[in-house]
Amino acid sequence: MNIEIANRLVNLRKSNNLSQEALAEKLGISRQAVSKWERAEASPDTDNLILLSRLYGVSLDELLKTEDEIPITTAEPSNEGMKDEEKTQKDNEGNLFEEVKKSDIEDDDEKEISKLGEICERIPMLWIVILAYFITGCVFGAWYMNWILFLVIPIWNSLVVAIERKNAYCFAYPVLITLIYLCLGWFYDAWHPGWIIYLTIPVYYSMAGRI
């Protein structure tokens, strides 16, 4: 997207006293998509452009206008010049199509991630774990061991956040390692050398930083 248009979107949003989160909620998209528009990393699709123009009370022309001058030629172009112009126009149309297509794909990805977050919010993980704790306790009588099920809650929640933010640092990897270690110790009596898995924690965060 043109940086001038991106700056205009920022100014229009601020002049209407809207945050990125509020604008995203009105458009039914994610905040990350709005942020990419305003950083000129992606372009709004046609539907979102129409919604933006209605929301800000401006026309599409005013929303997308730039100060780039359009050269006007008075001389009659030659056949070769017309062919070059047609080729350039086709290339520009192809680039615009690819940009819009890429933007749509990114928006679809953002919507899928948002849907994942909504689904995870609807799943009462705390109550699922509590129910599993009582069922396994009553059936197998392992009340003293079942408390490790509660470690699933921070693991699950951090996994959702890591996927939404696309940031592996947000995942509670040490909690997962602790859960694995306790399972190895209680079920296989592998307290030693099971502790070695804790050495994977710095390796994980080192790899997460590179990713």
Coordinates of C-alpha atoms in Angstrom, one line a residue:
M1 CA 0.0 0.0 0.0
N2 CA 1.1 3.6 -0.6
I3 CA 2.6 5.1 2.5
E4 CA 0.6 8.3 2.0
I5 CA -2.7 6.3 2.1
A6 CA -1.5 4.4 5.2
N7 CA -0.8 7.7 7.0
R8 CA -4.2 9.0 5.9
L9 CA -5.8 5.9 7.5
V10 CA -3.9 6.6 10.7
N11 CA -5.0 10.2 10.8
L12 CA -8.7 9.4 10.0
R13 CA -8.8 6.8 12.8
K14 CA -7.3 9.1 15.3
S15 CA -9.5 12.0 14.3
N16 CA -12.5 9.8 14.9
N17 CA -11.1 8.9 18.4
L18 CA -10.8 5.2 17.6
S19 CA -8.1 2.8 18.7
Q20 CA -6.9 0.0 16.5
E21 CA -8.8 -2.5 18.6
A22 CA -12.0 -0.4 18.4
L23 CA -11.7 0.0 14.6
A24 CA -11.0 -3.7 14.2
E25 CA -14.1 -4.6 16.2
K26 CA -16.3 -2.3 14.1
L27 CA -14.9 -3.9 10.9
G28 CA -15.0 -7.5 12.2
I29 CA -11.3 -8.1 11.7
S30 CA -8.3 -8.4 13.9
R31 CA -6.2 -5.6 15.3
Q32 CA -3.1 -7.0 13.5
A33 CA -4.8 -6.4 10.1
V34 CA -5.5 -2.8 11.0
S35 CA -1.9 -2.4 12.1
K36 CA -0.6 -3.8 8.8
W37 CA -2.7 -1.3 6.9
E38 CA -1.3 1.6 8.8
R39 CA 2.3 0.4 8.4
A40 CA 1.7 0.0 4.6
E41 CA 2.4 -3.7 4.8
A42 CA -1.0 -4.8 3.5
S43 CA -4.0 -3.2 1.7
P44 CA -7.7 -3.3 2.8
D45 CA -9.9 -5.3 0.5
T46 CA -12.8 -3.7 -1.4
D47 CA -15.3 -4.5 1.3
N48 CA -13.2 -3.0 4.1
L49 CA -12.4 0.1 1.9
I50 CA -16.2 0.7 1.6
L51 CA -16.7 0.2 5.3
L52 CA -13.9 2.6 6.1
S53 CA -15.3 5.3 3.8
R54 CA -18.7 5.0 5.4
L55 CA -17.3 5.0 8.9
Y56 CA -15.1 8.1 8.3
G57 CA -17.7 9.9 6.2
V58 CA -15.4 10.3 3.2
S59 CA -15.5 9.1 -0.4
L60 CA -13.4 6.3 -1.7
D61 CA -11.6 8.8 -4.0
E62 CA -10.7 11.0 -1.0
L63 CA -9.6 7.9 1.0
L64 CA -7.3 6.6 -1.8
K65 CA -6.1 9.8 -3.4
T66 CA -2.4 10.5 -3.7
E67 CA -0.3 13.4 -4.7
D68 CA 1.5 11.5 -7.5
E69 CA 1.2 13.4 -10.7
I70 CA -0.2 11.7 -13.8
P71 CA 1.9 12.6 -16.8
I72 CA -0.1 14.1 -19.8
T73 CA 1.4 13.6 -23.2
T74 CA 0.3 15.7 -26.2
A75 CA 2.2 13.9 -28.8
E76 CA 0.7 10.9 -30.6
P77 CA 2.3 7.8 -29.1
S78 CA 3.8 5.3 -31.5
N79 CA 2.7 1.8 -31.8
E80 CA 5.7 0.6 -29.9
G81 CA 5.0 3.1 -27.2
M82 CA 1.4 1.9 -27.0
K83 CA 2.6 -1.6 -26.6
D84 CA 5.0 -0.7 -23.8
E85 CA 2.2 1.2 -22.1
E86 CA -0.2 -1.7 -22.4
K87 CA 2.5 -4.0 -21.0
T88 CA 3.2 -1.7 -18.1
Q89 CA -0.5 -1.4 -17.4
K90 CA -0.9 -5.2 -17.4
D91 CA 2.1 -5.5 -15.1
N92 CA 0.7 -3.0 -12.7
E93 CA -2.7 -4.7 -12.7
G94 CA -1.0 -8.0 -12.1
N95 CA 1.0 -6.5 -9.2
L96 CA -2.2 -5.0 -7.8
F97 CA -4.0 -8.3 -8.1
E98 CA -1.2 -10.1 -6.3
E99 CA -1.1 -7.5 -3.5
V100 CA -4.9 -7.7 -3.0
K101 CA -4.7 -11.5 -3.1
K102 CA -1.9 -11.5 -0.6
S103 CA -3.8 -9.1 1.6
D104 CA -6.9 -11.3 1.5
I105 CA -4.9 -14.3 2.4
E106 CA -3.3 -12.5 5.4
D107 CA -6.7 -11.3 6.5
D108 CA -8.1 -14.8 6.2
D109 CA -5.2 -16.0 8.4
E110 CA -5.9 -13.3 10.9
K111 CA -9.6 -14.3 11.0
E112 CA -8.7 -17.9 11.5
I113 CA -6.5 -17.0 14.4
S114 CA -9.2 -14.9 15.9
K115 CA -11.7 -17.7 15.5
L116 CA -9.2 -20.0 17.3
G117 CA -9.1 -17.5 20.2
E118 CA -12.9 -17.3 20.3
I119 CA -13.2 -21.1 20.3
C120 CA -10.7 -21.4 23.1
E121 CA -12.5 -18.8 25.2
R122 CA -15.7 -20.8 24.8
I123 CA -14.0 -23.9 26.1
P124 CA -14.0 -23.7 29.9
M125 CA -10.6 -25.4 30.4
L126 CA -10.7 -24.9 34.2
W127 CA -14.0 -26.7 34.5
I128 CA -12.8 -29.5 32.2
V129 CA -9.7 -30.0 34.3
I130 CA -11.7 -30.0 37.5
L131 CA -14.2 -32.5 36.1
A132 CA -11.4 -34.7 34.9
Y133 CA -9.7 -34.5 38.3
F134 CA -12.8 -35.7 40.2
I135 CA -13.6 -38.4 37.6
T136 CA -10.1 -39.9 37.6
G137 CA -9.9 -39.5 41.4
C138 CA -13.2 -41.4 41.9
V139 CA -12.4 -44.1 39.3
F140 CA -8.7 -44.7 40.0
G141 CA -8.4 -43.2 43.5
A142 CA -5.3 -41.3 42.6
W143 CA -6.2 -38.0 44.3
Y144 CA -2.6 -37.3 45.3
M145 CA -1.3 -37.5 41.7
N146 CA -4.2 -36.0 39.8
W147 CA -3.3 -32.4 40.8
I148 CA -0.8 -32.4 37.9
L149 CA -3.9 -32.1 35.6
F150 CA -4.1 -28.4 36.7
L151 CA -0.8 -27.8 35.0
V152 CA -2.8 -28.2 31.7
I153 CA -4.5 -24.9 32.3
P154 CA -1.5 -22.6 31.9
I155 CA -0.1 -24.8 29.2
W156 CA -3.4 -24.5 27.2
N157 CA -3.8 -20.8 27.8
S158 CA -0.2 -19.9 26.9
L159 CA -0.5 -22.1 23.7
V160 CA -3.5 -20.1 22.5
V161 CA -1.7 -16.7 23.2
A162 CA 1.4 -17.9 21.5
I163 CA -0.6 -18.9 18.4
E164 CA -2.6 -15.6 18.4
R165 CA 0.5 -13.4 18.7
K166 CA 2.7 -15.7 16.6
N167 CA 5.3 -15.5 19.4
A168 CA 6.8 -18.8 20.8
Y169 CA 8.0 -16.9 23.9
C170 CA 4.4 -16.7 25.1
F171 CA 4.2 -20.5 25.4
A172 CA 4.7 -21.8 29.0
Y173 CA 7.3 -24.4 27.9
P174 CA 8.8 -24.8 31.5
V175 CA 5.4 -25.8 32.8
L176 CA 5.1 -28.4 30.0
I177 CA 8.5 -29.8 30.9
T178 CA 7.4 -30.0 34.6
L179 CA 4.3 -31.9 33.6
I180 CA 6.3 -34.4 31.5
Y181 CA 8.9 -34.8 34.3
L182 CA 6.3 -35.6 36.9
C183 CA 4.6 -38.1 34.6
L184 CA 8.0 -39.8 33.9
G185 CA 8.7 -39.9 37.7
W186 CA 5.3 -41.2 38.9
F187 CA 4.5 -43.6 36.1
Y188 CA 7.9 -44.9 35.1
D189 CA 10.0 -44.1 38.2
A190 CA 12.4 -42.1 35.9
W191 CA 13.2 -39.3 38.3
H192 CA 16.7 -39.8 37.2
P193 CA 17.8 -39.2 34.5
G194 CA 14.3 -37.7 33.7
W195 CA 15.5 -34.3 35.1
I196 CA 17.7 -34.0 31.9
I197 CA 14.6 -32.7 30.0
Y198 CA 14.9 -29.4 31.9
L199 CA 18.1 -28.8 29.9
T200 CA 15.8 -28.4 26.8
I201 CA 14.3 -25.1 28.3
P202 CA 17.2 -22.9 27.2
V203 CA 17.4 -24.7 23.9
Y204 CA 13.7 -24.0 23.3
Y205 CA 14.0 -20.3 24.0
S206 CA 17.1 -20.0 21.9
M207 CA 15.2 -21.6 18.9
A208 CA 12.1 -19.4 19.7
G209 CA 14.3 -16.3 19.4
R210 CA 15.5 -17.3 16.0
I211 CA 12.0 -18.2 14.8

